[in-house]
Amino acid sequence: MNKKRVLITGAAGFLGSHLCDKFIGLGHHVVAMDNLITGDLRNIEHLFKLENFEFYHQDVSKYIHVPGELDYILHFASPASPIDYLKIPIQTLKVSSLGTHNILGLAKNKKARVLVASTSEVYGDPIVHPQTEDYWGNVNPVGPRGCYDEAKRFMEAITMAYHNVHGLETRIVRIFNTYGPRMRLNDGRVLPAFIGQALRGEDLTVFGDGSQTRSFCYVSDLVEGIYRLLRSDYHLPVNIGNPAEITIKEFGDEIIKLTGTKQKMILKPLPTDDPKQRKPDITKAIELLGWEPIVKREDGLKVTYDYFRSLPDWTLKHKEFGR
Ligand SMILES: NC(=O)c1ccc[n+]([C@@H]2O[C@H](COP(=O)([O-])OP(=O)(O)OC[C@H]3O[C@@H](n4cnc5c(N)ncnc54)[C@H](O)[C@@H]3O)[C@@H](O)[C@H]2O)c1
């Protein structure tokens, strides 16, 4: 395959950094962009010495300029965990609206193909289960999660408009919960929260009665799905996630077994608008992309746990650093 020039926004974040590794691994040139609002340069520091890697410390929601040609743009910049977007709702709204507009303009100018990172949150608290791409969702626009969910819905709409009006080559991936090394311990998502609590010898906090479900996709599976979608000729949204569904209570039991912690689970009230069930229908991804997740949760969790255990002690003690 020809060497491509690929812009990845949100490159210092969890998913963006794994995408950088993927494209560098394939021999492409990566232009990484991030304003570090929730990301961490340590996620990509191993790439700085490479000639085919460059980094722009830049806010995507402001005017962006990238010299030279671009073949692909992957727009992954956005706070992604509830703890982050509840703290910075305006930046969250801006990056998926103004930021996406900037990215689409850049793609048009460079004649690049653009893939935007949407989310299962566009389905809100879903009434259809499992969620198929033609389900329109059940989102509360004025609830606490509205800033994220509605921004992502706008992102999809403006991406479609650029495709329809300007003939831009666009791809939309709807990502379901993904996990793996480089997640932040303090990002509020259930997996790092449970592992962090187990490592600190604290009880595991379950919100609600633990009967709500999630399905967790290991990061290497997700990256492969995204890569196949980018290379496909399909412009409508595609779910990428792992359909293996589990209740939060069962997941807590798995973490207790994995970590060997003597602690127990304690229940706390469910946050407003927390989705009760989540499971992707991945028929489209299977049929269009020949993609299915292959990493078993048992194996992915072990690698992720080993990663968190390898972090220096102070990241555990000082929750605000949280890496
Ligand atoms: N991780 C998941 O399970 C998941 C699920 C669904 C969708 N997504 C989407 O994938 C993308 C990446 O998520 P993640 O889990 O890696 O989150 P993350 O917080 O680890 O990474 C996001 C990155 O974007 C950067 N960023 C945020 N606003 C920016 C701006 N205005 N300009 C430049 N950079 C900015 C942050 O600094 C960070 O490095 C997000 O768009 C998110 O909505 C993730």
Tab-separated table of C-alpha atoms and ligand atoms in Angstrom:
chain	number	residue	atom	x	y	z
A	1	MET	CA	0.000	0.000	0.000
A	2	ASN	CA	1.162	3.579	-0.739
A	3	LYS	CA	2.469	5.611	2.138
A	4	LYS	CA	-0.324	7.932	3.313
A	5	ARG	CA	-0.277	11.168	5.325
A	6	VAL	CA	-2.767	10.773	8.126
A	7	LEU	CA	-4.005	13.473	10.531
A	8	ILE	CA	-5.236	12.092	13.861
A	9	THR	CA	-6.956	14.511	16.250
A	10	GLY	CA	-7.116	13.564	19.924
A	11	ALA	CA	-3.848	11.725	19.287
A	12	ALA	CA	-2.582	11.910	22.879
A	13	GLY	CA	-5.744	10.292	24.221
A	14	PHE	CA	-6.548	6.650	24.807
A	15	LEU	CA	-7.902	5.714	21.372
A	16	GLY	CA	-5.991	8.355	19.381
A	17	SER	CA	-2.644	7.064	20.657
A	18	HIS	CA	-3.472	3.479	19.642
A	19	LEU	CA	-4.508	4.740	16.197
A	20	CYS	CA	-1.151	6.553	15.897
A	21	ASP	CA	0.590	3.245	16.667
A	22	LYS	CA	-1.509	1.446	14.047
A	23	PHE	CA	-0.745	3.884	11.211
A	24	ILE	CA	2.929	4.232	12.168
A	25	GLY	CA	3.128	0.426	12.295
A	26	LEU	CA	1.803	0.276	8.731
A	27	GLY	CA	4.537	2.695	7.605
A	28	HIS	CA	2.360	5.776	7.101
A	29	HIS	CA	3.168	9.367	8.107
A	30	VAL	CA	1.152	10.524	11.111
A	31	VAL	CA	0.370	14.146	11.911
A	32	ALA	CA	-0.905	14.044	15.491
A	33	MET	CA	-2.958	16.896	16.945
A	34	ASP	CA	-4.123	17.416	20.524
A	35	ASN	CA	-4.670	20.233	23.031
A	36	LEU	CA	-4.019	17.834	25.942
A	37	ILE	CA	-7.244	18.780	27.733
A	38	THR	CA	-7.836	15.140	28.712
A	39	GLY	CA	-4.911	13.491	26.911
A	40	ASP	CA	-1.381	12.765	28.023
A	41	LEU	CA	1.799	13.134	25.975
A	42	ARG	CA	3.194	10.028	27.668
A	43	ASN	CA	0.772	8.005	25.515
A	44	ILE	CA	2.694	8.994	22.379
A	45	GLU	CA	6.141	9.908	23.692
A	46	HIS	CA	7.601	6.725	22.148
A	47	LEU	CA	6.707	8.122	18.690
A	48	PHE	CA	8.414	11.523	18.965
A	49	LYS	CA	11.780	10.204	17.802
A	50	LEU	CA	10.333	8.872	14.532
A	51	GLU	CA	10.701	10.750	11.270
A	52	ASN	CA	7.236	9.814	10.093
A	53	PHE	CA	5.566	11.318	13.180
A	54	GLU	CA	4.866	14.951	14.018
A	55	PHE	CA	2.821	16.548	16.774
A	56	TYR	CA	0.770	19.749	16.795
A	57	HIS	CA	-0.314	21.084	20.190
A	58	GLN	CA	-3.501	22.664	18.958
A	59	ASP	CA	-7.179	23.132	19.823
A	60	VAL	CA	-9.233	21.626	16.996
A	61	SER	CA	-12.180	23.888	17.873
A	62	LYS	CA	-10.117	26.904	16.764
A	63	TYR	CA	-8.781	27.608	13.284
A	64	ILE	CA	-6.493	24.772	12.175
A	65	HIS	CA	-3.802	24.774	9.568
A	66	VAL	CA	-1.794	21.735	8.502
A	67	PRO	CA	0.834	22.243	5.818
A	68	GLY	CA	1.233	19.650	3.057
A	69	GLU	CA	-1.075	16.988	1.702
A	70	LEU	CA	-3.358	14.770	3.735
A	71	ASP	CA	-4.909	11.492	2.592
A	72	TYR	CA	-6.870	10.581	5.696
A	73	ILE	CA	-8.185	12.491	8.696
A	74	LEU	CA	-9.388	10.663	11.807
A	75	HIS	CA	-11.254	13.023	14.126
A	76	PHE	CA	-10.971	11.579	17.643
A	77	ALA	CA	-10.580	14.764	19.672
A	78	SER	CA	-13.260	15.003	22.362
A	79	PRO	CA	-13.544	14.418	26.067
A	80	ALA	CA	-15.086	10.957	26.218
A	81	SER	CA	-15.847	10.008	29.784
A	82	PRO	CA	-18.765	11.420	31.806
A	83	ILE	CA	-16.391	12.743	34.477
A	84	ASP	CA	-14.584	14.807	31.829
A	85	TYR	CA	-17.515	16.127	29.874
A	86	LEU	CA	-19.499	17.033	32.990
A	87	LYS	CA	-16.531	19.210	34.030
A	88	ILE	CA	-16.038	20.806	30.592
A	89	PRO	CA	-19.396	20.672	28.782
A	90	ILE	CA	-18.776	23.736	26.597
A	91	GLN	CA	-15.424	22.472	25.274
A	92	THR	CA	-17.134	19.113	24.677
A	93	LEU	CA	-19.893	20.744	22.627
A	94	LYS	CA	-17.375	22.852	20.730
A	95	VAL	CA	-14.978	20.104	19.715
A	96	SER	CA	-17.643	17.950	18.069
A	97	SER	CA	-19.420	20.932	16.459
A	98	LEU	CA	-16.912	23.713	15.651
A	99	GLY	CA	-14.042	21.213	15.706
A	100	THR	CA	-15.784	18.854	13.296
A	101	HIS	CA	-16.651	21.796	11.033
A	102	ASN	CA	-12.967	22.772	10.957
A	103	ILE	CA	-11.934	19.192	10.241
A	104	LEU	CA	-14.430	18.808	7.403
A	105	GLY	CA	-13.267	22.091	5.886
A	106	LEU	CA	-9.671	20.909	6.086
A	107	ALA	CA	-10.616	17.563	4.506
A	108	LYS	CA	-12.405	19.362	1.663
A	109	ASN	CA	-9.401	21.598	1.094
A	110	LYS	CA	-6.947	18.669	1.104
A	111	LYS	CA	-9.278	16.260	-0.738
A	112	ALA	CA	-8.786	13.862	2.165
A	113	ARG	CA	-11.060	11.086	3.361
A	114	VAL	CA	-12.341	11.800	6.868
A	115	LEU	CA	-13.506	9.393	9.565
A	116	VAL	CA	-15.264	10.829	12.609
A	117	ALA	CA	-15.494	9.135	16.006
A	118	SER	CA	-19.123	8.978	17.010
A	119	THR	CA	-20.433	6.958	19.896
A	120	SER	CA	-23.071	4.571	21.165
A	121	GLU	CA	-24.209	7.577	23.252
A	122	VAL	CA	-26.090	8.822	20.179
A	123	TYR	CA	-28.587	6.085	21.107
A	124	GLY	CA	-28.973	7.672	24.587
A	125	ASP	CA	-30.836	5.404	27.002
A	126	PRO	CA	-31.936	3.021	24.249
A	127	ILE	CA	-35.387	1.551	23.894
A	128	VAL	CA	-34.218	-0.744	21.056
A	129	HIS	CA	-31.918	-3.534	22.174
A	130	PRO	CA	-29.383	-4.426	20.842
A	131	GLN	CA	-28.781	-1.125	19.088
A	132	THR	CA	-28.839	-1.188	15.295
A	133	GLU	CA	-27.563	1.735	13.237
A	134	ASP	CA	-31.061	2.613	12.022
A	135	TYR	CA	-32.290	3.228	15.592
A	136	TRP	CA	-32.561	7.017	16.114
A	137	GLY	CA	-31.963	6.992	19.834
A	138	ASN	CA	-33.453	8.258	23.051
A	139	VAL	CA	-31.376	11.241	24.163
A	140	ASN	CA	-32.217	13.909	26.717
A	141	PRO	CA	-30.787	17.093	25.155
A	142	VAL	CA	-30.926	19.114	28.392
A	143	GLY	CA	-29.727	16.382	30.781
A	144	PRO	CA	-26.145	16.276	32.093
A	145	ARG	CA	-24.991	13.993	29.248
A	146	GLY	CA	-26.675	16.138	26.572
A	147	CYS	CA	-23.451	18.097	25.925
A	148	TYR	CA	-21.715	14.953	24.729
A	149	ASP	CA	-24.583	13.053	23.107
A	150	GLU	CA	-26.025	15.997	21.179
A	151	ALA	CA	-22.587	17.212	20.082
A	152	LYS	CA	-21.914	13.782	18.612
A	153	ARG	CA	-25.317	13.743	16.911
A	154	PHE	CA	-24.528	17.151	15.398
A	155	MET	CA	-21.138	15.786	14.329
A	156	GLU	CA	-22.839	12.988	12.409
A	157	ALA	CA	-25.296	15.426	10.816
A	158	ILE	CA	-22.658	17.896	9.594
A	159	THR	CA	-20.494	15.026	8.348
A	160	MET	CA	-23.417	13.749	6.267
A	161	ALA	CA	-24.054	17.287	4.989
A	162	TYR	CA	-20.447	17.618	3.776
A	163	HIS	CA	-20.759	14.241	2.108
A	164	ASN	CA	-24.027	15.152	0.387
A	165	VAL	CA	-23.237	18.756	-0.541
A	166	HIS	CA	-19.508	18.607	-1.289
A	167	GLY	CA	-19.123	14.931	-2.182
A	168	LEU	CA	-16.556	14.562	0.602
A	169	GLU	CA	-15.466	10.991	1.351
A	170	THR	CA	-16.700	10.506	4.913
A	171	ARG	CA	-16.915	7.619	7.378
A	172	ILE	CA	-18.791	7.557	10.696
A	173	VAL	CA	-17.924	5.020	13.367
A	174	ARG	CA	-20.223	4.577	16.364
A	175	ILE	CA	-17.891	3.318	19.054
A	176	PHE	CA	-19.197	1.269	21.983
A	177	ASN	CA	-17.361	1.059	25.341
A	178	THR	CA	-13.738	0.259	24.666
A	179	TYR	CA	-10.980	-0.559	27.133
A	180	GLY	CA	-7.281	-1.271	27.246
A	181	PRO	CA	-3.907	0.179	28.254
A	182	ARG	CA	-3.649	4.014	28.341
A	183	MET	CA	-7.099	4.549	29.785
A	184	ARG	CA	-6.874	6.931	32.715
A	185	LEU	CA	-7.454	5.438	36.144
A	186	ASN	CA	-9.516	8.461	37.170
A	187	ASP	CA	-11.609	8.932	34.043
A	188	GLY	CA	-14.744	7.725	35.807
A	189	ARG	CA	-15.444	4.838	33.451
A	190	VAL	CA	-16.361	1.629	35.207
A	191	LEU	CA	-13.337	-0.469	34.244
A	192	PRO	CA	-10.519	1.855	35.405
A	193	ALA	CA	-12.666	2.859	38.388
A	194	PHE	CA	-13.015	-0.767	39.556
A	195	ILE	CA	-9.363	-1.630	38.911
A	196	GLY	CA	-8.166	1.581	40.599
A	197	GLN	CA	-10.293	0.831	43.658
A	198	ALA	CA	-9.069	-2.774	43.782
A	199	LEU	CA	-5.432	-1.635	43.561
A	200	ARG	CA	-5.956	0.923	46.350
A	201	GLY	CA	-7.715	-1.632	48.540
A	202	GLU	CA	-11.027	0.245	48.426
A	203	ASP	CA	-14.514	-1.181	47.952
A	204	LEU	CA	-15.779	-1.211	44.343
A	205	THR	CA	-18.474	1.412	43.773
A	206	VAL	CA	-21.496	0.198	41.812
A	207	PHE	CA	-23.980	2.850	40.713
A	208	GLY	CA	-27.597	1.660	40.891
A	209	ASP	CA	-28.255	-1.994	41.681
A	210	GLY	CA	-25.644	-3.232	39.203
A	211	SER	CA	-28.213	-4.751	36.854
A	212	GLN	CA	-27.461	-2.233	34.066
A	213	THR	CA	-25.493	-3.782	31.214
A	214	ARG	CA	-22.439	-2.774	29.197
A	215	SER	CA	-20.406	-4.524	26.529
A	216	PHE	CA	-16.667	-3.974	26.446
A	217	CYS	CA	-14.496	-4.061	23.342
A	218	TYR	CA	-10.728	-4.479	23.597
A	219	VAL	CA	-8.837	-1.614	21.982
A	220	SER	CA	-6.968	-3.663	19.340
A	221	ASP	CA	-10.293	-5.025	18.048
A	222	LEU	CA	-11.710	-1.513	17.836
A	223	VAL	CA	-8.661	-0.152	15.995
A	224	GLU	CA	-8.897	-2.942	13.420
A	225	GLY	CA	-12.611	-2.211	12.883
A	226	ILE	CA	-11.912	1.504	12.435
A	227	TYR	CA	-9.126	0.793	9.978
A	228	ARG	CA	-11.386	-1.458	7.892
A	229	LEU	CA	-14.183	1.114	7.909
A	230	LEU	CA	-11.794	3.870	6.820
A	231	ARG	CA	-10.664	1.723	3.886
A	232	SER	CA	-14.235	0.748	2.933
A	233	ASP	CA	-16.469	2.753	0.627
A	234	TYR	CA	-19.366	3.016	3.100
A	235	HIS	CA	-20.394	6.477	4.312
A	236	LEU	CA	-23.275	5.733	6.706
A	237	PRO	CA	-22.676	5.061	10.428
A	238	VAL	CA	-21.300	1.667	11.470
A	239	ASN	CA	-21.342	0.269	15.022
A	240	ILE	CA	-18.009	-1.049	16.216
A	241	GLY	CA	-18.059	-2.751	19.587
A	242	ASN	CA	-18.182	-6.096	21.296
A	243	PRO	CA	-21.682	-7.556	21.652
A	244	ALA	CA	-20.712	-9.698	24.683
A	245	GLU	CA	-23.059	-8.094	27.212
A	246	ILE	CA	-22.513	-8.202	30.958
A	247	THR	CA	-24.177	-6.611	33.976
A	248	ILE	CA	-22.079	-4.202	36.049
A	249	LYS	CA	-22.495	-6.533	39.024
A	250	GLU	CA	-21.107	-9.504	37.056
A	251	PHE	CA	-18.316	-7.286	35.766
A	252	GLY	CA	-17.437	-6.298	39.350
A	253	ASP	CA	-17.197	-10.002	40.229
A	254	GLU	CA	-14.790	-10.513	37.322
A	255	ILE	CA	-12.590	-7.644	38.518
A	256	ILE	CA	-12.599	-8.973	42.094
A	257	LYS	CA	-11.476	-12.374	40.790
A	258	LEU	CA	-8.843	-10.888	38.458
A	259	THR	CA	-7.282	-8.611	41.075
A	260	GLY	CA	-7.701	-10.935	44.049
A	261	THR	CA	-8.950	-7.989	46.134
A	262	LYS	CA	-10.620	-8.798	49.463
A	263	GLN	CA	-12.911	-5.782	49.080
A	264	LYS	CA	-16.611	-5.941	48.232
A	265	MET	CA	-18.996	-4.014	45.996
A	266	ILE	CA	-20.973	-1.133	47.516
A	267	LEU	CA	-24.049	0.418	45.894
A	268	LYS	CA	-24.512	4.162	45.260
A	269	PRO	CA	-27.415	6.010	43.538
A	270	LEU	CA	-27.501	5.810	39.744
A	271	PRO	CA	-26.466	9.091	38.036
A	272	THR	CA	-29.116	10.939	35.979
A	273	ASP	CA	-29.730	9.521	32.476
A	274	ASP	CA	-27.271	6.637	32.945
A	275	PRO	CA	-28.145	4.166	30.161
A	276	LYS	CA	-29.649	0.928	31.473
A	277	GLN	CA	-28.443	-1.300	28.684
A	278	ARG	CA	-25.825	-1.203	25.977
A	279	LYS	CA	-25.082	-3.787	23.325
A	280	PRO	CA	-24.129	-3.175	19.711
A	281	ASP	CA	-25.722	-4.982	16.824
A	282	ILE	CA	-22.638	-5.528	14.661
A	283	THR	CA	-24.310	-7.227	11.686
A	284	LYS	CA	-23.313	-4.318	9.443
A	285	ALA	CA	-19.650	-4.454	10.482
A	286	ILE	CA	-19.581	-8.216	9.906
A	287	GLU	CA	-21.226	-7.988	6.471
A	288	LEU	CA	-19.534	-4.819	5.178
A	289	LEU	CA	-16.110	-5.055	6.756
A	290	GLY	CA	-15.724	-8.756	7.547
A	291	TRP	CA	-14.968	-7.532	11.080
A	292	GLU	CA	-15.731	-9.116	14.424
A	293	PRO	CA	-14.027	-8.697	17.804
A	294	ILE	CA	-11.616	-11.526	18.585
A	295	VAL	CA	-10.108	-10.658	21.985
A	296	LYS	CA	-11.846	-12.419	24.874
A	297	ARG	CA	-12.710	-10.191	27.837
A	298	GLU	CA	-10.640	-12.424	30.126
A	299	ASP	CA	-7.508	-11.829	28.016
A	300	GLY	CA	-8.086	-8.108	27.409
A	301	LEU	CA	-8.736	-7.490	31.102
A	302	LYS	CA	-5.510	-9.223	32.079
A	303	VAL	CA	-3.416	-7.029	29.748
A	304	THR	CA	-5.211	-3.919	31.002
A	305	TYR	CA	-4.744	-4.887	34.645
A	306	ASP	CA	-1.019	-5.523	34.046
A	307	TYR	CA	-0.783	-2.060	32.461
A	308	PHE	CA	-2.399	-0.349	35.460
A	309	ARG	CA	-0.198	-2.329	37.849
A	310	SER	CA	2.918	-1.225	35.958
A	311	LEU	CA	2.175	2.462	36.616
A	312	PRO	CA	4.148	4.233	39.351
A	313	ASP	CA	2.560	4.162	42.812
A	314	TRP	CA	1.954	7.902	42.898
A	315	THR	CA	-0.550	7.684	40.025
A	316	LEU	CA	-2.665	5.479	42.251
A	317	LYS	CA	-2.286	7.564	45.402
A	318	HIS	CA	-2.959	10.925	43.777
A	319	LYS	CA	-6.258	10.373	42.055
A	320	GLU	CA	-6.022	13.692	40.213
A	321	PHE	CA	-3.076	12.420	38.136
A	322	GLY	CA	-4.851	9.203	37.491
A	323	ARG	CA	-2.987	7.940	34.477
B	1	LIG	N1	-13.187	5.171	24.696
B	1	LIG	C1	-14.417	4.825	24.355
B	1	LIG	O1	-14.922	3.805	24.841
B	1	LIG	C2	-15.198	5.655	23.354
B	1	LIG	C3	-16.520	5.280	23.086
B	1	LIG	C4	-17.239	6.030	22.154
B	1	LIG	C5	-16.648	7.087	21.493
B	1	LIG	N2	-15.372	7.440	21.776
B	1	LIG	C6	-14.809	8.599	21.070
B	1	LIG	O2	-13.460	8.365	20.718
B	1	LIG	C7	-12.703	9.559	20.847
B	1	LIG	C8	-11.512	9.345	21.755
B	1	LIG	O3	-11.942	8.905	23.034
B	1	LIG	P1	-10.895	8.470	24.156
B	1	LIG	O4	-11.525	7.435	24.976
B	1	LIG	O5	-9.581	8.205	23.528
B	1	LIG	O6	-10.838	9.809	25.035
B	1	LIG	P2	-9.556	10.586	25.601
B	1	LIG	O7	-10.075	11.642	26.519
B	1	LIG	O8	-8.551	9.638	26.131
B	1	LIG	O9	-8.957	11.240	24.294
B	1	LIG	C9	-9.489	12.381	23.696
B	1	LIG	C10	-8.344	13.262	23.256
B	1	LIG	O10	-8.859	14.412	22.585
B	1	LIG	C11	-8.136	15.554	23.029
B	1	LIG	N3	-8.981	16.730	22.831
B	1	LIG	C12	-10.166	17.016	23.418
B	1	LIG	N4	-10.637	18.207	22.963
B	1	LIG	C13	-9.732	18.659	22.064
B	1	LIG	C14	-9.654	19.822	21.239
B	1	LIG	N5	-10.595	20.768	21.277
B	1	LIG	N6	-8.586	19.968	20.414
B	1	LIG	C15	-7.615	19.018	20.373
B	1	LIG	N7	-7.639	17.896	21.124
B	1	LIG	C16	-8.676	17.725	21.966
B	1	LIG	C17	-7.830	15.268	24.490
B	1	LIG	O11	-6.777	16.041	25.012
B	1	LIG	C18	-7.500	13.781	24.431
B	1	LIG	O12	-6.140	13.554	24.172
B	1	LIG	C19	-13.667	10.638	21.348
B	1	LIG	O13	-14.140	11.382	20.260
B	1	LIG	C20	-14.787	9.832	21.955
B	1	LIG	O14	-16.015	10.531	21.902
B	1	LIG	C21	-14.637	6.749	22.716
